[in-house]
Every structure is written in structure tokens, then in C-alpha cells.
Amino acid sequence: MVIDILSHSARLELGPAGDQSPGPWQHWRLARDEQSIAWLLLDRRGARVNTLDEEVLEELDDILATLEQDPPQALVIRSAKPSGFCAGADVGMFRGVGDPLPVIERLRRAHGILDRLERLAVTTVAVIHGPCLGGGLELALACDRRIAIDGATLGFPEVLLGLHPGLGGTYRATELIDPIQAMTLMLTGKSAPAAKAKALGLVDAVIPERHLAGAVATAAAGKLAQAGRPWHRRLFAIPWLRELAARRMVAETARKVNRQFYPAPFALINLWRNHGGHRKGMRVGEIKSFARLVTSATGQNLIRVFFLRETLKGLANQGVASRGQADQVAASGQVIRHIHVVGAGTMGGDIAAWCAFSGFRVTLADRDPSVIAAAVARAATLCERKHLDRPGKRAVLDRLIPDLAGDGARRADILIEAVPEDTAIKASVYRELEARMKPGAILATNTSSIPLETLRAGLDRPERFLGLHFFNPVAQMQLVELVSHDSVDGACRDRALAFIKAIDRLPAPVQSAPGFLVNRVLTPYLLEAMLLLDEGLTAETIDQAAVDFGMPVGPVELADQVGLDICIAVGDMLAERLGGDIPAVPGWIRDKVAAGETGRKAGKGFYSWRDGAPLKQRQKAAGEREGKRDRDLADRLILPLLNACVACLREGIVADADVLDGAVIFGTGFAPFRGGPLHYARQRGIGDIVSSLELLAASHGGRFTPDPGWRDLS
Amino acid sequence: MDGLRTPFLKVAAAPGPFTPVDLAVQCGRPLLLRQPFAPESFDRVILGCVNVLAEEMNPARVAALRLGMGDGMPAYTVQINCGSGMLSIDAGFQAIQLGDADLVLAGGSESLSHAPLYFNRQATAWFAALNGARTLPQRVAALARVRPGFFKPVIGLLRGLTDPVVELNMGQTAEVLAYLFDISRQAADEYAVESHRRLAQAQERGWLADEVTPVFTGDGKCHTADNGVRPDTTTDRLAALKPAFEKPWGKVTAGNSSQVTDGASWVVLASEAAVARHGLQPRARIVDSQWSALDPSIMGLGPVLSATELLKRGNFGLDDIDLWEINEAFAAQVLACLKAWRSGDFCRTVLGLDGALGAIAPDRLNINGGAVSLGHPVGASGNRIVLHLANSLHRLGLRRGIASQCVGGGQGGAMLLEAV
């Protein structure tokens, strides 16, 4: 099925090389126009998106040799692919590398090629459309001028992979523009839209495609002015000024990221601090630092996480028809355009807002207009956070249609039910929806605790019913569990996968079972924290142990955020349906919930909450605490989670270990630098995990008994 | 066929949250959603709007695009002051009669709270001179000519409500009619109280549920009902108000005039062929329409002239018309119309009838309130009264109705509907 969202047809001005049949190179095409300007198009064979690898760069080297022999008037480099300029280096190149020395050699060779481009005597102009990231940006920085087409975005996302730029970006970017701005781009990994890139001086002009010929002619004649940059940027060649700035950067970065787990940004700051303004030293430093980072465990694990994300994204491609079928699909009216959401509460409202933001027309139904109104306000806030301009925000809000009468159900391609967790309420909603929905539409539920088998019981056509389980907050949690029961129609499932991709989320296909995957593995972790509280430990201590392990927030704080009432409800449901391994919730906690202290939403749970943040007592510094006690504490929290993961894998709730690892990382934030729960278990040693579990079972109870599935894990 | 309007929202001090197109989109979306055909099936969109904003030129087209009706939807905006919302229906009616269209979306929208403030003429001239000054000495000289009076803004709304030919504002024309037809302050206040009572009752009984759809702001508020209504107002309270337009002896006050309001309304018009093709269920048939003109200083009599033409052409007496919607621009103005029809002299001399037409029973006129309690978003009112008339005929199982409004500038528009 093809998802059709307001797509933009992009016509690219490719110059003389555009129409040529492939030349001597696999990934590049080269031709000269009447003004003798050479157009060099990057068009990586067999890929939808341009990435750089050794083959691509070696061909570039070859091309540069021919250009040196017979220099053109000027050289224009752009991408022939509609998807954008270049997404960066091929991450797969560094998968599995353990030894830094060969990496250093490879990087030196690559640097040499980009240096050759930089040294080319003729004017070189990079024309950038779409995303220009990482290595792609480094390629563009080796040119004399950069022209961005409207809609282009530029950035250095390497830090998100536990790396930093390694193809000269650290010095070329800090030389070209204000070094502080360059460092900010590299430390945050955020992309700059074209206008901002021009303001920074990263690109020299921003134009619509129709003016490219004129802009290139001007640039080729040497008349394209370089974008303005602040004069004070040169001051940072002074060491003590850099030192001051670097200290500030370290402090700010340390506030957001644990240095022990994510060394890359700190390595980058050190690189600039020590060598900024001096190219030779910085280049050597960059190569060495990159090689160190990419061969480290963290680097390799974050590369693994990148591929886990690609795996999940790839699942969605099962749902996209091949070229030939796409027209049939569109003609038969199976293109997804309209989403109908029933229930405008926290989840329903946010799901609707996200779908509208993603380009779909959404009708949002609820019995109470003020609930819908609050959802509209949250959608407006989402637009602001995403920096949409006024027309963009207005278009999103126009697409989000309050629908008290529920008329949207008749037009929707996917109907998502997000009403309270009550079987009777859901059943009556389904009755109404089934009476109105299109025959080819999909009925989805966002339930987290009611079995799909129960919900499908009253349906006329259960084969088009499935679960789309979103996580809170929808705009930030990328994961969506796609829950199938045993009579789901395969085509519906594929279509749902394609929908998840269209709204830029990551699908985790799971079988219908209590808690699906994420709640099932998270609950033992949260409940164990409650037992620890019952044993007398402070919430802060428990949370610190988890954060020290690498979790983004501790279990006590997370429980407060989710809502203690919900945690207990899910825990009770799992206990009822899975049996004895789920620990019992201590009575005083139930009393707390009964008294209304349900967590962040009530202002008080285990912590007192003010302005959306918990009030915590100060912790003793890391060095003062007992290392072993912390590790034991972390084990008590994390091992039940791992145990539950293995159970899910064994029961076939999720297809394979990689999907499980990806889902748990993107659904819970499980320490990404550890590469996923099962990967962590393998790295640590299955034997070690199992014996740790057995010890804990002996002293704390049967809930720690290792799951039989550990035996099958290698 | 069908229609929906926004709640009519009283204008407060600051600009309201909705522009004319915003309002049109808010009630257009649910209306299009509940039709059995796709929005692209319409042949054209016509919108009445008086205060068009510069950033929404041809609001009909902007609304059509924002409503997702497709790039291929022709749309235009019409303006005949207070009659604009009815003119759009009339234009759609004619297009269908001519065979140019089968499905027309005809509406009216007004956001008086967004009525602009203008710079006066001297200020505009000064800006132009400043802009044209090239050298520094020229610029300094131009700047030196500024006067504080330049910055006193002209309130667009006030200007717009004043007739430029007779130099009377709308309220003053009502005073003229009150004088000519001897309408007392008491009578006007009593009429106003009744308008509020009727609207409050209609809201309470849910008679407007199918006609009014809630609007939602970007900051989390929603408005579900017309908010100008004062169910507990009394003649005593109204008696305490001072005359609004001609102090101190005038009879027209803020309490017995229509309110300044934002609102929008749409109706779906279909040809017989379209009804058959889509299996539609029409509520009313447009039988006839009429635009008449008269002296601007007594524009409030517009309904009398235009509605009477409809009666003459159809050979109807007052008894043949089950329901009347006469826009309540001012209580005194409505009462003057009723008195005109009761006056033998007037009917013979002005309307060319044999004698007085008669009295319209109060329980047939504006049965659920009107602009005094609801408000009068200028471009939308004409559309609302047709929609409400069709809905009322349908609800009460009645046969025939006339909707009519007076138009600033000295005109009147009227439309005759028959229930289907």
C-alpha cells in the first residue's frame, strides 16, 4: 500500500550530466556544459539515499585526477537523488571494527581525497538540496562555495552515534563560521534549516531550484560573495579564550549527558580546546579521537542502535507496495489519507495531533468539547516546539478537525480508539464505529491492558482489528507497538506498518499477550523499585542506581511520571494473567494511590512534583558511595527487566532479539550505549546473568528465577 | 440541503481569536464531513464578507482551499453589506437555475473584532511623502511635517456603519424610522427582551443543536453557544440604558440594537440532479428572491419592499407565510416594518397594494430570537436567517417562509422558501 501524504514533486536542475547515461564511474556522473563548467553528480548506485564510503571516495579521487589534467571553468557538485544531498558516511563501514590503527589509516586516505578537492585550482561549488549531514556536509565544506536550495537542512549528527565528525568537519566548520556555533552544531547533532545555515555562514546563498543556473554562473565567475560571518570568530585562535569557552561547553554538556557513558561530546570539546585554530594538530587529533570512539564499546553499541532503528524502519517497508502495484493501490482508493481518533484525552489527543502534524487529515471525536479543545491547544504547542511558521501551524490545525458528531468515522482509513480502559466503553465505541466505517478501513486500539481477544469478541469483522500502542509523550517516544492477534488480516497489518512509517514512528510488531512487550518488561523493574522503597531505601538512592546504570530516569521517578495508579493497574493485570512472578504491591503504596497521590499529574507521588520536575534530596557524590552496593542495587532493578525480555522472546511475543532490543530502547530509553537489553546480557555474559539471578532468587524470592529461555540465548 | 454555523460571539475589546476565514473553516469542516459526497464534488464556493482582511483576499477561495476542497474549486466573495450572506445563496441559486452548477456551498462570514484601524487621509499622505523623499534634507523636511493628529486612528467599524451619502449611521436610520412610525422606547425594549427570551429558550431546548457547531481556538478554549444572549434581561434594566446614537432623546440603545459580533454560516445548495445523484435529503426549496432599494436614510424598511415583491409575485397573503425571519438590525426597525405592513396608507402609496397587508403574528416572526440577542456579523446574518428558516420549517412541519434583511445603503433582500 502506498501512503500518499501531500508530496512535493521536486524537479532537480542537474545540468549536462543529468541526462547522460552512466559513465565510467559507479556512483558519479560528470559532464561539462557550454560554459565549460563541470557538473559532478553524486548518485550512489542502488541506493535511494547518497552515503559516502571508500568506493565513492576512491572514485572521487579518480575524477579529481582527470579534472586536474583538464581543468574546467568551475566545478559544481550536487546530488542527483531527490532524497537529498548526502546523509553522511555509510555507518556500516565501521560496524564491528575493534582496532583503531586500521581505522586511522582509512581516515587518513579519505582526508587526503577531500584535501585534494579543497586544493583544486578551479572554483568549486556545492549545490545542496534536502538533508546534507555528517560526511556529506564535510564534502560540501571542502568546496569554495555552498549554495542551498530552499528546504535544505545541514548538520552533524555524528554525536548521536557516539562519534564526532571525522572527515575534517571539526576544523573546516570551526574555521569557516563562528567556532562556538560550529561546536554547537556538532555537540547537539541538530540540523540547521537553510535560512539558519546562511545566517551562520555555512552556506553562501539560499535559492529556489529555478534560479540555480544563474547562481551557478555567478559562482563560476568568482562573483558569488561569501556569506557574512562575525569578525570575532578569529579571536578563538587565542588559547585562553578557547579554554574559557570550552569550560562552559563542558559544563553545559555535562548537565545533559553522563560523561562516562557518552564520551564523544567531551572528546570533541577537548579536541577544539587543544587544537582549535591550528589545522594540522586538529586534523591529527580528529582522526585519532574518531578512531578511538568508533572502536570503543559505546561507539559500537550506538552504531548497533542505529542499525536497530533501521531494522525497525525496514519492517514498515513490508507494508509499502512495489512500484508496479502502487498505481493499482492508489486507484482502488486504498491510499491512507484520513485518520479518525476516538477519545481526545492525553493519548488520543496527542496521537491525533501527531498525525495531523505528519500531514494527515484527522478527525478527533470525544463527547466533551472542552477535552477536544485542550487537545487542540496541545497540538498548537507541538507546532511551536517544532518551529513551524505561521502558515505551517495553521495548516496543521486546519487538518485537526474536532468531530463531536463522529462523522469522520465514515471517511477514515484508519480508526484509532483511545477511550478509557474499560471493556464495556470500548465495546460500545466499536459498535458505533463498525456501523459507519469504510469496508477497507482498519480499526485499531491503543489499549495497554485489555487483551485484544476480549475486545475483538463483539466485532463483525475482527480481521481488520489490531492494536496500535503508542507511548507517552507521543511526539517524543518513537516506538509504536503493532499488536496482532491470531486472526488479523495480513494486508491490514502491512498497511498499519506503512502507516506507522508514514507518521515517522518505529514499529515493533508484537503478538497479543499481557503487557505486550514494553509494559511487560518495564513493570518488574518498576515494581522492584517499589519493593526496595518498602525495604527502606530512599527513592533518590534507587533512582540514582538506575541512572548510574544508564537509564534516562530512575524507576521511582518514572513510576510517578506514568502515574502510580496506572503502574499498579498494569501490575495487577500482569499478576492476574501471568501468575506468580509479578511481585505484590505493598499495601501502603495502594493506600497512597487511594488517597490521590498518584504521581506527577497529582503533584505528589513518591516525590513531590513542582513545575513538572520532582523535588529530590541531594545525593552523596559518586566517589563516596559504595560501588558494590550500587551494582547490586542496579542488578536488582535491571535483571528482572532482562528476565522478562527473555520470557517475551521465548514466548514468541516478538520475532527476534534485535527487534526486542530496538523496541525496548525506543520504548523505554534503556541505556542506548549498552546496545539493548539482550545485547548487554550477551556482552556481560549469559552465565554471569543467570548466576546473579539465581543468587538473588535465593535471597529475595522466586521472582528472580531465571527464565528457561536463557538456555537458548548464546 | 444542509447548513452549519459557528456560535455568534460578541466582540470584546481586543481582536477575537478568529479571522473571517478562520470562522468559515471552523463551521465548514464539520459540515463537509457530514455530507455523503466528497468536498471536491462542489462546483463552486461563494462567500459573503464585508470586512475582508488584507491577508485573506477573496476569503471564499482561501476558505475553500483551507477546507481541502481542492485546487480546482472556483470561489468568489460577494458584498452587499448586511445582505452579503443572502446574496451568496442567491448567486448560488441562480447558478444552479442556469445549469452552471449542481452543488454550491454558499455562506457568509464576518469578524467585526478584526475590523481594521485606518490611518486618516492626512497621515497617509504624509507617509507617502516620507517614502518618496530621497535625499537626507528631503527626509528631514518630510519628518518635520508630522502632526500628532495623524496618529489618531479611524475606527474602520464606525466608518463602515455610517452611510456616506446621507451621512447617517445605521442607528440613526433606526431613529428616523422610530420617529416616522411612532415606535416608543418602551416597545423597542420589550421587543428586545423577547428576543433574548426566545433565543435562551431555543438554546435550552436544543433546537439549535443541528445548526450550531462549536468553535475551537488555538489556545484550548471552545465556544459552544451564541454568547450574546442575556436570558435574565428585563425592560427595567434596558430602560436604564442611555441612547447610543442620538443622545439624549433618542430611542435606540445598545440594548435594543443588534450586537456587534463575529460569526460565520454556510448552506449547501443542490440542483435536483445532484439530489438524485447523491441520494440527498433536501430540507427546503428556494422558490424566489428579491433585492429592492430605497432611500438610505430609511434603509430599515428594506424588508418591507423586498418581501412584498415576493408576496405579489407568488400571489400570497400574509396567512400563506408560516414563518418569517426579519433580521433584527434594531428592535425599532423591525417594529417599524410591522407597522408599515399594517398601515393602509403606506401599503397603497408605497407598495402599490389595495390596502394594508395585515399583521404578522408575533409567534410567526423570529421565533427563536434574532440579531438583538444573537448578534449581527454583517456578512453572515443573511445566511443565518435562511438556514434557520429552513431548519425551523422542517422542525415544525410548516410549509412556507420568508427571510429578509435591511441593508445599509438603502436596500433590502428577501428569499422565499418552501419546505420539502
PDB file of C-alpha atoms in Angstrom, chain A residues 338 361 363 369-370 372-374 376-378 380-381 390 394 397-404 407-408 410-411, chain B residues 22 25-26 29-30 32-39 55 66-69 214 216-222 224:
ATOM      1  CA  HIS A 338      -7.759  10.273   6.866  1.00  0.00           C
ATOM      2  CA  ARG A 361      -6.369  14.839   7.908  1.00  0.00           C
ATOM      3  CA  THR A 363     -10.962  13.882  12.930  1.00  0.00           C
ATOM      4  CA  PRO A 369     -15.797  19.607  23.543  1.00  0.00           C
ATOM      5  CA  SER A 370     -13.542  21.016  26.250  1.00  0.00           C
ATOM      6  CA  ILE A 372     -11.044  18.295  22.393  1.00  0.00           C
ATOM      7  CA  ALA A 373     -10.229  21.974  22.919  1.00  0.00           C
ATOM      8  CA  ALA A 374      -7.378  21.030  25.263  1.00  0.00           C
ATOM      9  CA  VAL A 376      -6.111  21.362  20.023  1.00  0.00           C
ATOM     10  CA  ALA A 377      -4.084  23.556  22.363  1.00  0.00           C
ATOM     11  CA  ARG A 378      -1.513  20.778  22.798  1.00  0.00           C
ATOM     12  CA  ALA A 380      -0.624  24.154  18.764  1.00  0.00           C
ATOM     13  CA  THR A 381       2.170  23.780  21.321  1.00  0.00           C
ATOM     14  CA  ARG A 390       2.502  30.585  10.999  1.00  0.00           C
ATOM     15  CA  ARG A 394      -2.316  26.949  10.688  1.00  0.00           C
ATOM     16  CA  LEU A 397      -4.564  22.945  12.993  1.00  0.00           C
ATOM     17  CA  ASP A 398      -6.850  23.099   9.937  1.00  0.00           C
ATOM     18  CA  ARG A 399      -6.191  19.378   9.434  1.00  0.00           C
ATOM     19  CA  LEU A 400      -7.040  18.537  13.048  1.00  0.00           C
ATOM     20  CA  ILE A 401     -10.821  18.562  12.938  1.00  0.00           C
ATOM     21  CA  PRO A 402     -12.894  18.444  16.144  1.00  0.00           C
ATOM     22  CA  ASP A 403     -15.650  15.944  15.429  1.00  0.00           C
ATOM     23  CA  LEU A 404     -18.294  15.789  18.136  1.00  0.00           C
ATOM     24  CA  ASP A 407     -18.847  11.898  11.178  1.00  0.00           C
ATOM     25  CA  GLY A 408     -15.187  11.346  10.408  1.00  0.00           C
ATOM     26  CA  ARG A 410     -17.241   7.303   7.617  1.00  0.00           C
ATOM     27  CA  ARG A 411     -14.276   8.685   5.752  1.00  0.00           C
TER      28      ARG A 411
ATOM     29  CA  ASP B  22     -10.982  31.002  10.357  1.00  0.00           C
ATOM     30  CA  VAL B  25     -13.273  26.963   8.186  1.00  0.00           C
ATOM     31  CA  GLN B  26     -14.485  26.152  11.696  1.00  0.00           C
ATOM     32  CA  ARG B  29     -15.188  21.436   8.264  1.00  0.00           C
ATOM     33  CA  PRO B  30     -17.920  19.558  10.133  1.00  0.00           C
ATOM     34  CA  LEU B  32     -18.412  18.978   4.694  1.00  0.00           C
ATOM     35  CA  LEU B  33     -17.657  15.950   6.833  1.00  0.00           C
ATOM     36  CA  ARG B  34     -21.312  15.062   7.242  1.00  0.00           C
ATOM     37  CA  GLN B  35     -22.194  15.172   3.530  1.00  0.00           C
ATOM     38  CA  PRO B  36     -22.415  11.871   1.673  1.00  0.00           C
ATOM     39  CA  PHE B  37     -20.199  13.245  -1.097  1.00  0.00           C
ATOM     40  CA  ALA B  38     -16.599  14.446  -1.125  1.00  0.00           C
ATOM     41  CA  PRO B  39     -15.789  18.160  -0.706  1.00  0.00           C
ATOM     42  CA  GLU B  55      -4.097  38.767   4.292  1.00  0.00           C
ATOM     43  CA  ARG B  66      -8.190  25.568   3.671  1.00  0.00           C
ATOM     44  CA  LEU B  67     -11.261  23.354   3.764  1.00  0.00           C
ATOM     45  CA  GLY B  68      -9.468  20.926   1.492  1.00  0.00           C
ATOM     46  CA  MET B  69     -11.916  21.330  -1.365  1.00  0.00           C
ATOM     47  CA  PRO B 214     -18.625  24.603  18.417  1.00  0.00           C
ATOM     48  CA  PHE B 216     -12.058  25.816  18.932  1.00  0.00           C
ATOM     49  CA  THR B 217      -9.267  28.316  19.490  1.00  0.00           C
ATOM     50  CA  GLY B 218      -5.566  27.519  19.262  1.00  0.00           C
ATOM     51  CA  ASP B 219      -5.126  28.028  22.979  1.00  0.00           C
ATOM     52  CA  GLY B 220      -7.537  25.437  24.276  1.00  0.00           C
ATOM     53  CA  LYS B 221     -10.837  27.272  24.521  1.00  0.00           C
ATOM     54  CA  CYS B 222     -14.040  26.223  22.878  1.00  0.00           C
ATOM     55  CA  THR B 224     -20.371  26.080  22.013  1.00  0.00           C
TER      56      THR B 224
END
